[in-house]
Short mmCIF file of C-alpha atoms in Angstrom, two decimals:
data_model
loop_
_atom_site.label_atom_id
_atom_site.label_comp_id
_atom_site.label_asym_id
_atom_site.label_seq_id
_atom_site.Cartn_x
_atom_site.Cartn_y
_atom_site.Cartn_z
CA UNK A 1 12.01 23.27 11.76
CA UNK A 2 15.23 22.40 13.82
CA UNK A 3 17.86 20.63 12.25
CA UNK A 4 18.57 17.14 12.92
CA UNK A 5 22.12 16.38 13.24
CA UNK A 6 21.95 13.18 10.56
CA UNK A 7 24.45 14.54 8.52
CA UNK A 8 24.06 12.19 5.49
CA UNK A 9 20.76 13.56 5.32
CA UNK A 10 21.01 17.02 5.85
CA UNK A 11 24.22 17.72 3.77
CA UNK A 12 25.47 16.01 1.08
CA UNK A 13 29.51 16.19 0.74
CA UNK A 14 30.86 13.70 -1.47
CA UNK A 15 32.76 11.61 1.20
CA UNK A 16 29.52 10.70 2.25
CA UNK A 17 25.94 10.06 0.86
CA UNK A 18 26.06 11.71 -2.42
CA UNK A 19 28.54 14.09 -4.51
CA UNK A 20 26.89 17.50 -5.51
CA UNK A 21 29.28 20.17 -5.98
CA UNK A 22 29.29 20.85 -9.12
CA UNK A 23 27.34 17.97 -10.58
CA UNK A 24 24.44 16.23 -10.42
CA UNK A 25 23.90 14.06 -7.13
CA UNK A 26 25.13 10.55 -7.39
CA UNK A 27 25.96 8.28 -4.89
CA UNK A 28 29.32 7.48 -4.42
CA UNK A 29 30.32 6.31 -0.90
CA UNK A 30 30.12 2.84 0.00
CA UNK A 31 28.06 3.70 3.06
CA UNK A 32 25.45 5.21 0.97
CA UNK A 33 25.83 2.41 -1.75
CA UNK A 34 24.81 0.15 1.26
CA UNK A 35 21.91 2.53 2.39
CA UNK A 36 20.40 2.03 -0.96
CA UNK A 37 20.48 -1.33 -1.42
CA UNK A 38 18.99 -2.05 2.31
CA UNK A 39 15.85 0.34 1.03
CA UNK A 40 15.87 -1.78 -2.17
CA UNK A 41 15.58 -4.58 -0.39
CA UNK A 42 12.71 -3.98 1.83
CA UNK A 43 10.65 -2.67 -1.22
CA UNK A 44 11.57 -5.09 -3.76
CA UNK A 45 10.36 -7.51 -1.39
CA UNK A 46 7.31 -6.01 0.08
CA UNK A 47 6.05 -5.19 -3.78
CA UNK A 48 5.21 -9.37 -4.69
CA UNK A 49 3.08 -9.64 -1.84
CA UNK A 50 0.47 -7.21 -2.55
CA UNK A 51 0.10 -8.32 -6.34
CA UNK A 52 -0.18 -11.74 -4.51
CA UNK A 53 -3.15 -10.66 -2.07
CA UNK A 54 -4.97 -9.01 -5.29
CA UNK A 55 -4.75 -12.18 -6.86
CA UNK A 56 -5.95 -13.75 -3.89
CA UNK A 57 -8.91 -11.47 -3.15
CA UNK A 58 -9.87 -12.13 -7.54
CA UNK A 59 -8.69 -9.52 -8.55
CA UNK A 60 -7.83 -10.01 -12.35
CA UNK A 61 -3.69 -9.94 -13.09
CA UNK A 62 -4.37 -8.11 -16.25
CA UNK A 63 -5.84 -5.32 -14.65
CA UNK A 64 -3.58 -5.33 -11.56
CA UNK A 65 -0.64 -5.69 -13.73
CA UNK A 66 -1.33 -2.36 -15.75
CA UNK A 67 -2.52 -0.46 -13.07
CA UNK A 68 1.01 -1.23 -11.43
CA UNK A 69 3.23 -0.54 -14.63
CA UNK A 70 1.74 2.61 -14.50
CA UNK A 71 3.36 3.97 -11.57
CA UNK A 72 6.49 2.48 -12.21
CA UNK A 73 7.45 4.46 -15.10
CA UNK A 74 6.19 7.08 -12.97
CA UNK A 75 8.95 6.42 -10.12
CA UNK A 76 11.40 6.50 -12.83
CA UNK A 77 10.27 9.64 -14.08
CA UNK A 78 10.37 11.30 -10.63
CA UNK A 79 13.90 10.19 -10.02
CA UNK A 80 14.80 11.08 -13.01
CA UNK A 81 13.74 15.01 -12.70
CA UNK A 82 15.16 14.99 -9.08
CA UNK A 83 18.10 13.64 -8.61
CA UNK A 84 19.14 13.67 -12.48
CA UNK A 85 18.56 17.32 -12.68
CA UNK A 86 19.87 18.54 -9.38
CA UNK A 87 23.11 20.25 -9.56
CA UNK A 88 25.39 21.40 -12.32
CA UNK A 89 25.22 19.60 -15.38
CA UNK A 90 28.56 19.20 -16.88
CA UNK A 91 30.37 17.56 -20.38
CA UNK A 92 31.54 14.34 -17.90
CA UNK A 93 28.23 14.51 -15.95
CA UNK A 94 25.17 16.11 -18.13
CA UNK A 95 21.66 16.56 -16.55
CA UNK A 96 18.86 14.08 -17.48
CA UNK A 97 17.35 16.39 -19.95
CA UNK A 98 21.15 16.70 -21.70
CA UNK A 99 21.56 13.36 -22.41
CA UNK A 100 18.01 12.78 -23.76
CA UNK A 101 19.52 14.95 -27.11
CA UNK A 102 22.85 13.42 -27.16
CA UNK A 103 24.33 10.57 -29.17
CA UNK A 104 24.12 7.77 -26.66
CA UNK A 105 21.90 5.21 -28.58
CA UNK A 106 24.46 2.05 -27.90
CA UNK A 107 23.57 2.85 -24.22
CA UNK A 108 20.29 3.38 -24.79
CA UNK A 109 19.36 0.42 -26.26
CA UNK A 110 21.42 -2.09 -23.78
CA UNK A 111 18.75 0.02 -20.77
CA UNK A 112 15.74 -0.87 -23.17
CA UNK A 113 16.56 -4.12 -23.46
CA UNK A 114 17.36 -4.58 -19.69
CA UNK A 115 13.96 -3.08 -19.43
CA UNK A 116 11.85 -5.81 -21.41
CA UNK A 117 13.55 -8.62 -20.26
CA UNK A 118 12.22 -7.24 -16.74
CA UNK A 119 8.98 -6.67 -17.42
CA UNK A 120 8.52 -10.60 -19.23
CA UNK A 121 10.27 -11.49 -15.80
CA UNK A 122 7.81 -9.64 -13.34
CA UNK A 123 4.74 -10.66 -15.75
CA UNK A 124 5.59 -14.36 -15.48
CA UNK A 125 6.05 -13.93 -11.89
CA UNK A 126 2.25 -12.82 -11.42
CA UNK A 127 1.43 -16.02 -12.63
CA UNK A 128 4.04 -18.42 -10.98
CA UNK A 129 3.35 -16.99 -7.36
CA UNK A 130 -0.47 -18.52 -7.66
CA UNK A 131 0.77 -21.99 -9.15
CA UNK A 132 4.02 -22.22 -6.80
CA UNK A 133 3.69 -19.83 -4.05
CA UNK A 134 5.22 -16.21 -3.14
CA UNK A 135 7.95 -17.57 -0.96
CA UNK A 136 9.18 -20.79 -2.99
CA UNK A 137 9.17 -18.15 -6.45
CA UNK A 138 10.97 -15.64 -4.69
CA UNK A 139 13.90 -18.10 -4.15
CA UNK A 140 14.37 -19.70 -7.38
CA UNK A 141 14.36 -16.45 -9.12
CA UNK A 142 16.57 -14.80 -6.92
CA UNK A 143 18.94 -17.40 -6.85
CA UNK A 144 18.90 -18.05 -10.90
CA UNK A 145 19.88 -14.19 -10.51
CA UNK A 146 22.67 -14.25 -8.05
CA UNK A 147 24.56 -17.05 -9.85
CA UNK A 148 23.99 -16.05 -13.33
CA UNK A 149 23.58 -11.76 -12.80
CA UNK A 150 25.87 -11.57 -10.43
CA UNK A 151 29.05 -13.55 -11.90
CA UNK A 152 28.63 -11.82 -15.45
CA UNK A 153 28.03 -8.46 -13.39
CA UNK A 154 31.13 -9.30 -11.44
CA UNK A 155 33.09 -9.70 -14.43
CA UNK A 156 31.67 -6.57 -16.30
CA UNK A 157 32.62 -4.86 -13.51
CA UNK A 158 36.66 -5.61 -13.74
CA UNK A 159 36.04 -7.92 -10.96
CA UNK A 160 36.16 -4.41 -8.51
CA UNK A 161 34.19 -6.68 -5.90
CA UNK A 162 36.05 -9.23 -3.56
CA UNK A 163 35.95 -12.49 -4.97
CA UNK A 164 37.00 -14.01 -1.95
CA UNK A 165 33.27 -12.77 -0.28
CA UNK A 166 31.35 -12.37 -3.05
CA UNK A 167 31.73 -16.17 -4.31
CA UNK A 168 30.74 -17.61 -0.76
CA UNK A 169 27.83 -15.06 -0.91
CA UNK A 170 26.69 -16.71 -3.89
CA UNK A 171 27.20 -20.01 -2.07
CA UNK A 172 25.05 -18.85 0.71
CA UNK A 173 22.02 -18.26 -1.69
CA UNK A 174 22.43 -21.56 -3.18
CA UNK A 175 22.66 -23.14 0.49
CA UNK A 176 19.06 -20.79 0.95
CA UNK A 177 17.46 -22.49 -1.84
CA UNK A 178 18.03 -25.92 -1.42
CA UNK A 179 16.74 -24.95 2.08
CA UNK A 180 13.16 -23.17 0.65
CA UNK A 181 13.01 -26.35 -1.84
CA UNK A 182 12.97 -28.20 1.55
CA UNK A 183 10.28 -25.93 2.67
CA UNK A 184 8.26 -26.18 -0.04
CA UNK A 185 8.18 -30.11 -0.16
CA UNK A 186 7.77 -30.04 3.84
CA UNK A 187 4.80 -27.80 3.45
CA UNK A 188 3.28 -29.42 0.47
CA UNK A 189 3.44 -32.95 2.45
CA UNK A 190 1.50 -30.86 5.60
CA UNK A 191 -1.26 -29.66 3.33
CA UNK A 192 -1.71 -33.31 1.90
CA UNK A 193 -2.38 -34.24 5.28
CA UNK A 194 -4.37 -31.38 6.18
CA UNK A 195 -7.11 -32.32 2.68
CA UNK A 196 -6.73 -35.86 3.88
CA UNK A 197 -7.76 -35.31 7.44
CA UNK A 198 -10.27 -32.58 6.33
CA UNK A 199 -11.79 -35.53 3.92
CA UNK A 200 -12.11 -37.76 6.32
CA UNK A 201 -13.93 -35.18 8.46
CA UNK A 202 -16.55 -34.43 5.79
CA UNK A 203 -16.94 -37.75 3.61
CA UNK A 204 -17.34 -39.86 7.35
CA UNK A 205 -14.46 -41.82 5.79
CA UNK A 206 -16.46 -42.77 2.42
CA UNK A 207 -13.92 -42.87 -0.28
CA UNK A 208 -10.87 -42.16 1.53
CA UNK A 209 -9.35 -44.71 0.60
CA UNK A 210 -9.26 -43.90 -3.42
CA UNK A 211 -7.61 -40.12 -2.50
CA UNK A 212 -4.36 -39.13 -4.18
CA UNK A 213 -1.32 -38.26 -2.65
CA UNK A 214 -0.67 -35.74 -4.44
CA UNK A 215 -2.40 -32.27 -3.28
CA UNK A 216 -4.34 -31.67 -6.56
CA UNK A 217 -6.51 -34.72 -5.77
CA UNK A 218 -7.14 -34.40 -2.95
CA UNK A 219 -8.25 -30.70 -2.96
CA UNK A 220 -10.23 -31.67 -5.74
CA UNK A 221 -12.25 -34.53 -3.57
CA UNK A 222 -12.60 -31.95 -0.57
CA UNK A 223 -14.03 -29.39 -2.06
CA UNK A 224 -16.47 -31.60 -3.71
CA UNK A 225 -17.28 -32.85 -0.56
CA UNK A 226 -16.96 -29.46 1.14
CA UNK A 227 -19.89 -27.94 -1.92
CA UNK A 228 -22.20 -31.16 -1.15
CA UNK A 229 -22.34 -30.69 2.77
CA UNK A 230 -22.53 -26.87 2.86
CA UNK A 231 -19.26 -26.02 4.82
CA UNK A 232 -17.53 -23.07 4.97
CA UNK A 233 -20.02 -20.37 4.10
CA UNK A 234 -21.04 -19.89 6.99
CA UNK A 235 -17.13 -18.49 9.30
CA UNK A 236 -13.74 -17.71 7.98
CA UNK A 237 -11.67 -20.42 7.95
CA UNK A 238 -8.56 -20.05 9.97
CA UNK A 239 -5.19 -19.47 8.37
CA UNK A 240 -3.02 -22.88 7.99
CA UNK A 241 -6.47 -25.23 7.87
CA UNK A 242 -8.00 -27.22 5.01
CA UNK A 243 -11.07 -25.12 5.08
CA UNK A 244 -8.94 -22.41 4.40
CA UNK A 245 -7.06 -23.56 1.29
CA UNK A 246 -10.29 -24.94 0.05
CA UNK A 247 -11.52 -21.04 0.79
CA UNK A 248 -8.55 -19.56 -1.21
CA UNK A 249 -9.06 -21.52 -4.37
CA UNK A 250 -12.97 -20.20 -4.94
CA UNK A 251 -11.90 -16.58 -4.43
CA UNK A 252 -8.49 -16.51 -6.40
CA UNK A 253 -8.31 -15.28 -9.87
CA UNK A 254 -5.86 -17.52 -11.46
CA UNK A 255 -7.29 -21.42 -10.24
CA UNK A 256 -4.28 -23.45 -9.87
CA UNK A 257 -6.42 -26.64 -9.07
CA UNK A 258 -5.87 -29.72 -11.18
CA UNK A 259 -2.95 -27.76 -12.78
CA UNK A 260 0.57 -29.55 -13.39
CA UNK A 261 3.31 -28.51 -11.07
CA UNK A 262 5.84 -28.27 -13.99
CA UNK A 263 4.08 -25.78 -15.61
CA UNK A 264 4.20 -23.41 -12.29
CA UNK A 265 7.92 -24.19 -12.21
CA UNK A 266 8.57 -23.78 -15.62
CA UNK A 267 7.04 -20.32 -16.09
CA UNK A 268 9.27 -19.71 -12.70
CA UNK A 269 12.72 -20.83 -14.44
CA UNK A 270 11.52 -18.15 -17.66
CA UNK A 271 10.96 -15.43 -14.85
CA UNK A 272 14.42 -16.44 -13.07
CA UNK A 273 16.65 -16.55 -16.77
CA UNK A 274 14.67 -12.80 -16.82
CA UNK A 275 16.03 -11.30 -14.11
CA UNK A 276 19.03 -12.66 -14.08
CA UNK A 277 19.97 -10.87 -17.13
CA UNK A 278 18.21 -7.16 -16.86
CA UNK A 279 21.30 -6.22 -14.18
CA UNK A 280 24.15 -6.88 -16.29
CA UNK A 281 21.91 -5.09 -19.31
CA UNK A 282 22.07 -1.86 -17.34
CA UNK A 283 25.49 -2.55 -16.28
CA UNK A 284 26.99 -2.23 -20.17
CA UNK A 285 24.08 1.21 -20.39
CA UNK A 286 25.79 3.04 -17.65
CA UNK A 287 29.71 1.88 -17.85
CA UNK A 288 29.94 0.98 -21.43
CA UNK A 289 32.42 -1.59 -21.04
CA UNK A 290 32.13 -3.17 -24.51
CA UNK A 291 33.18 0.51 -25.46
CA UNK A 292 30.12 1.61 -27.99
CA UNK A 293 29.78 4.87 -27.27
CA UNK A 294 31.60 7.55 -29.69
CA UNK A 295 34.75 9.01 -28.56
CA UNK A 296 33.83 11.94 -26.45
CA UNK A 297 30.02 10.81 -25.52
CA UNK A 298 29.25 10.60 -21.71
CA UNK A 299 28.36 7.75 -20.28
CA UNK A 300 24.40 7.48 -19.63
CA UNK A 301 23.90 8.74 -15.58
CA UNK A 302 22.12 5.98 -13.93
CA UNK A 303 18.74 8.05 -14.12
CA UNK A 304 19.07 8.58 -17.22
CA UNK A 305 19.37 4.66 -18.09
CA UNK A 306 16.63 3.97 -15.46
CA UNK A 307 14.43 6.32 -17.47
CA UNK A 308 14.86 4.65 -20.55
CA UNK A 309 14.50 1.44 -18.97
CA UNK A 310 11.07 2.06 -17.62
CA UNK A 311 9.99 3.27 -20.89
CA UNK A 312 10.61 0.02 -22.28
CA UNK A 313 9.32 -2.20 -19.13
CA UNK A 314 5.85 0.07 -19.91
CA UNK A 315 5.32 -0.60 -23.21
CA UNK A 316 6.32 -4.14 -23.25
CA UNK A 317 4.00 -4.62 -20.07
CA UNK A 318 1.08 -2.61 -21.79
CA UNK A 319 1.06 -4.67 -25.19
CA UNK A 320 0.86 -8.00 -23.23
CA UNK A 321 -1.25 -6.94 -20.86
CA UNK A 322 -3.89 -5.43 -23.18
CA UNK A 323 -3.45 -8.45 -25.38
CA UNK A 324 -4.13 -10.72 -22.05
CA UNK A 325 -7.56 -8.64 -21.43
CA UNK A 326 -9.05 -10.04 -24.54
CA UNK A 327 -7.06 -13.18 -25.51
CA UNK A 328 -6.20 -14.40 -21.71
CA UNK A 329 -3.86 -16.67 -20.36
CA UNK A 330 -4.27 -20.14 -18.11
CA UNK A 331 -7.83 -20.24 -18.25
CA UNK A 332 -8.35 -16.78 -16.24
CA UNK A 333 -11.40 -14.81 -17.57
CA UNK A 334 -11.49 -12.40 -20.37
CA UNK A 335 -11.79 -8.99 -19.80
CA UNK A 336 -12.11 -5.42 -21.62
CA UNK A 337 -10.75 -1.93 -22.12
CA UNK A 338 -14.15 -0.63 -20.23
CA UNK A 339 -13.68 -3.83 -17.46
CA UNK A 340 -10.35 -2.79 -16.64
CA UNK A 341 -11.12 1.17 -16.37
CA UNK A 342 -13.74 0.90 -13.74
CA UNK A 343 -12.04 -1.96 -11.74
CA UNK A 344 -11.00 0.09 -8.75
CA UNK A 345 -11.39 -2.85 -6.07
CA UNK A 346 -7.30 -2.76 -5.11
CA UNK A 347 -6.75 -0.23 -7.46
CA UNK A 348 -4.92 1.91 -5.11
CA UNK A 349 -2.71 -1.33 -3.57
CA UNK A 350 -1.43 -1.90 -7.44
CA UNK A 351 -0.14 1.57 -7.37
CA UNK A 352 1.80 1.11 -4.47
CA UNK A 353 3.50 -1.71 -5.57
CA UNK A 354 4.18 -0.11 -9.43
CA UNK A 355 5.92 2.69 -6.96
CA UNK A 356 7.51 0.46 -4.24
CA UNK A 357 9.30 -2.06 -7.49
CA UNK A 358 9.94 1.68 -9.55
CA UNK A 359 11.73 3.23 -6.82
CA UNK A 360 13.20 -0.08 -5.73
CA UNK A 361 14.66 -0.31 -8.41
CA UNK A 362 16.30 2.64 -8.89
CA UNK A 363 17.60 2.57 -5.24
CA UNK A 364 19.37 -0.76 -6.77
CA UNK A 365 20.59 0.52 -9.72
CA UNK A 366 22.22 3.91 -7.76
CA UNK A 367 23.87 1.32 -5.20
CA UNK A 368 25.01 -0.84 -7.79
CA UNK A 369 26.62 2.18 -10.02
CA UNK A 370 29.18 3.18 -6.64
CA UNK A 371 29.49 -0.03 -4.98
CA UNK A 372 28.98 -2.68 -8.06
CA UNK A 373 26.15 -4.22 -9.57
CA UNK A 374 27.25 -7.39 -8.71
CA UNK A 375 27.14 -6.52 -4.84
CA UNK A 376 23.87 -4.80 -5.61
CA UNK A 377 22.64 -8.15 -6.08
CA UNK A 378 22.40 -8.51 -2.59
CA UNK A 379 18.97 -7.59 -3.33
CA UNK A 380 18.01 -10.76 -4.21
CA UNK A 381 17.46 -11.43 -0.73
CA UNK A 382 14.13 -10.38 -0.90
CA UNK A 383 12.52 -13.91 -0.19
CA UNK A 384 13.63 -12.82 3.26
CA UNK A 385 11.14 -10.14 3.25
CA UNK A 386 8.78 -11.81 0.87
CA UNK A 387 8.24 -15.05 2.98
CA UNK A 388 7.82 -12.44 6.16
CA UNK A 389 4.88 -10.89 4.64
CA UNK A 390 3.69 -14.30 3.44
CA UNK A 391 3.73 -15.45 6.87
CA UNK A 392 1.90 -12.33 8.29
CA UNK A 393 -0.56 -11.63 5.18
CA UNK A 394 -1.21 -14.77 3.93
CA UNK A 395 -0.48 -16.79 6.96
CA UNK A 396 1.67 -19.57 5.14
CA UNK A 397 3.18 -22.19 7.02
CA UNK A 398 0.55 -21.85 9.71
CA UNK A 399 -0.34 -25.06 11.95
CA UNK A 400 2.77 -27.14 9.60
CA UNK A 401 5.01 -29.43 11.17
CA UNK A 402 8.18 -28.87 13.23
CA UNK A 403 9.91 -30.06 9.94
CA UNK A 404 8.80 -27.23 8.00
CA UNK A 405 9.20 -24.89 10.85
CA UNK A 406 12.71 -26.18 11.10
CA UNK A 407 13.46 -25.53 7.14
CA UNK A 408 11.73 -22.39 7.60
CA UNK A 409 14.17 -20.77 10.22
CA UNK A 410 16.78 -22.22 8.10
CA UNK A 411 16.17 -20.64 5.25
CA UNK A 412 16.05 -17.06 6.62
CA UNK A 413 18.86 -17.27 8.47
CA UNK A 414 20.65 -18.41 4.99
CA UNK A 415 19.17 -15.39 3.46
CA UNK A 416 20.63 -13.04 6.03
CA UNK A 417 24.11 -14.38 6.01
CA UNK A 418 23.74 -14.12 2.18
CA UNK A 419 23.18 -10.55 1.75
CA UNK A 420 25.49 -9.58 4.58
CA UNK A 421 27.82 -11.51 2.49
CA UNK A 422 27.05 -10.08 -0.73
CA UNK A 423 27.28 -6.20 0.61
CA UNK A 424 30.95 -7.03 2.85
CA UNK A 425 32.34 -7.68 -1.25
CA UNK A 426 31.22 -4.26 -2.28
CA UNK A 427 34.48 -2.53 -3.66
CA UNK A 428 34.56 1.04 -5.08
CA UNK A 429 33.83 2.23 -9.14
CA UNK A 430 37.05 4.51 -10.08
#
């Protein structure tokens, strides 16, 4: 094959992409720091929304959610005996498979922790993104991130990132989310009208009087009516209509009908407090900056951390998850061992998404190491992807008002300014 004259692709000197002389690859340039965080982004973001059409189609989360922890411990281990073995391994810069026999516990254990407090964070999410929606989740937690993660990660990281950009990048997210709270409240006031009209429709005005403003009622009265005349078995109802909110509800796994708002927002705070810590977490594995170590003991290599870190995201997710099949949460249905094992219906679309968060992940965690993990928190940006494929899978915000639109358009162009923000105060690790 010819060569192609990308040369941060085809060689690898360390004033570019990644070092490799005489150690294992890392990435060091700012460039490539950037490169990885842009990947990052687009997966991170891409991974919600196909846990969110399973749950849509009925697919059970217990099943969907093991499935998908399954191949992201895999993506760890694949980066891991790639780029953590390739090259020299030396006493400053052992191989993967050195530092899995070396004294490095203190390390260890701040990766494994980041690691659980991830996997309670992307397990509560499952749940939040039926009761709250994809977009609206995305925001909150990111933004609980940016302004907790990324101040202590900024701090951790002897403040090597430019305060004077990174703090209005933080102020840019929190702009974003007042906008999506907007959106949310503009959306939820179009689908109130949407039941209402669609009650109206179907009842021949009968009733209408007594329906509640809020959208729980008045889902509740449609569908009655919808079950008692017979509509809606017959076509698919079109994305952004009554029918077809009525439609989602029966198929869904996890009913969210007649269920308090609060508790959809309060399982989304616990997810945001979550991921807002697991950065800084494998900040202090790879830099040791509260100085744990031994004297003499290397630092763990990001892949190394990352390894352990999946470990511990697997077996926390598998011990819930397992304990969810028989004793489940919110009402969804039990399940078994044997249930789950020949479930393949979207089988295949968990996997992707255990490898698009695994290796999304890790993209975040190699920017973060040469550029700063608090500029690696750029990442949290993915609502801007997120609410993309919510608009193009799930068709949200279809046939809403020019108020929502409005909020809408907003609120993405917050998120880009954001993470262009957030990656202009990357700075360089000595």
């Amino acid at each position: 094959m010819d060569s192609v004259n990308i040369p941060w692709l085809v060689t690898f000197p360390s004033e570019r992409f990644l070092s490799s002389s005489l150690k294992m690859y890392v990435v060091e340039s700012k460039g490539g720091a950037i490169a990885c965080m842009l990947l990052a982004l687009f997966f991170l973001g891409t991974w919600p929304a196909i846990l969110t059409l399973l749950e849509r189609r009925g697919r059970l989360p217990q099943h969907t959610y093991l499935d998908y922890t399954i191949t992201n411990l895999l993506a760890a281990v694949i980066i891991a005996f790639t780029f953590g073995e390739i090259g020299k391994s030396t006493h400053e810069k052992p191989n993967f498979i050195e530092q899995l026999t070396q004294d490095n516990w203190p390390s260890v254990l701040f990766a494994m922790a980041g690691g659980i407090v991830l996997s309670l964070g992307n397990l509560a999410t499952q749940y939040a993104w039926a009761f709250v929606g994809l977009s609206v989740t995305e925001v909150i937690t990111s933004s609980m991130t940016v302004v907790i993660g990324t101040t202590l990660n900024y701090f951790l990281d002897d403040k090597i990132n430019k305060a004077e950009i990174l703090f209005p990048g933080v102020g840019c997210f929190l702009i974003a989310v007042c906008l999506g709270s907007a959106v949310h409240a503009s959306n939820a006031a179009d689908n109130r009208t949407k039941l209402s009209s669609y009650s109206h429709d179907y009842k021949n005005g009968e009733g209408t009087k007594s329906i509640s403003t809020s959208n729980e009622a008045s889902l509740e009265m449609v569908w009655k009516g919808d079950l008692e005349n017979g509509v809606g078995t017959a076509e698919k109802a079109k994305f952004g209509t009554a029918h077809f909110l009525i439609e989602l509800e029966k198929k869904r796994s996890i009913k969210v009908f007649g269920k308090s708002t609060v508790l959809g927002l309060g399982i989304t705070f616990f997810a945001g407090v979550c991921f807002s810590l697991f950065s800084p977490a494998f900040n202090l594995a790879t830099n040791d900056q509260w100085h744990k170590l031994k004297h003499g003991v290397p630092h763990l290599s990001v892949y190394t951390a990352f390894f352990y870190f999946s470990v511990s995201c697997f077996i926390v997710a598998l011990i819930l998850n397992i304990t969810f099949l028989f004793h489940p949460v919110l009402n969804t249905p039990k399940s078994s061992i044997k249930a789950y094992l020949l479930d393949w219906n979207g089988r295949g679309w968990a996997f992707l998404a255990g490898f698009l968060c695994g290796f999304g992940n890790g993209l975040q965690f190699m920017g973060g190491q040469a550029a700063g993990y608090a500029a690696a928190d750029a990442v949290q940006a993915l609502p801007l992807v997120s609410t993309f494929w919510g608009i193009v899978i799930f068709g949200e915000y279809r046939r809403s008002s020019r108020r929502t639109y409005l909020c809408l358009g907003s609120m993405l162009f917050m998120f880009i300014v954001a993470v262009a923000v957030l990656m202009a105060s990357s700075g360089h690790r000595k």
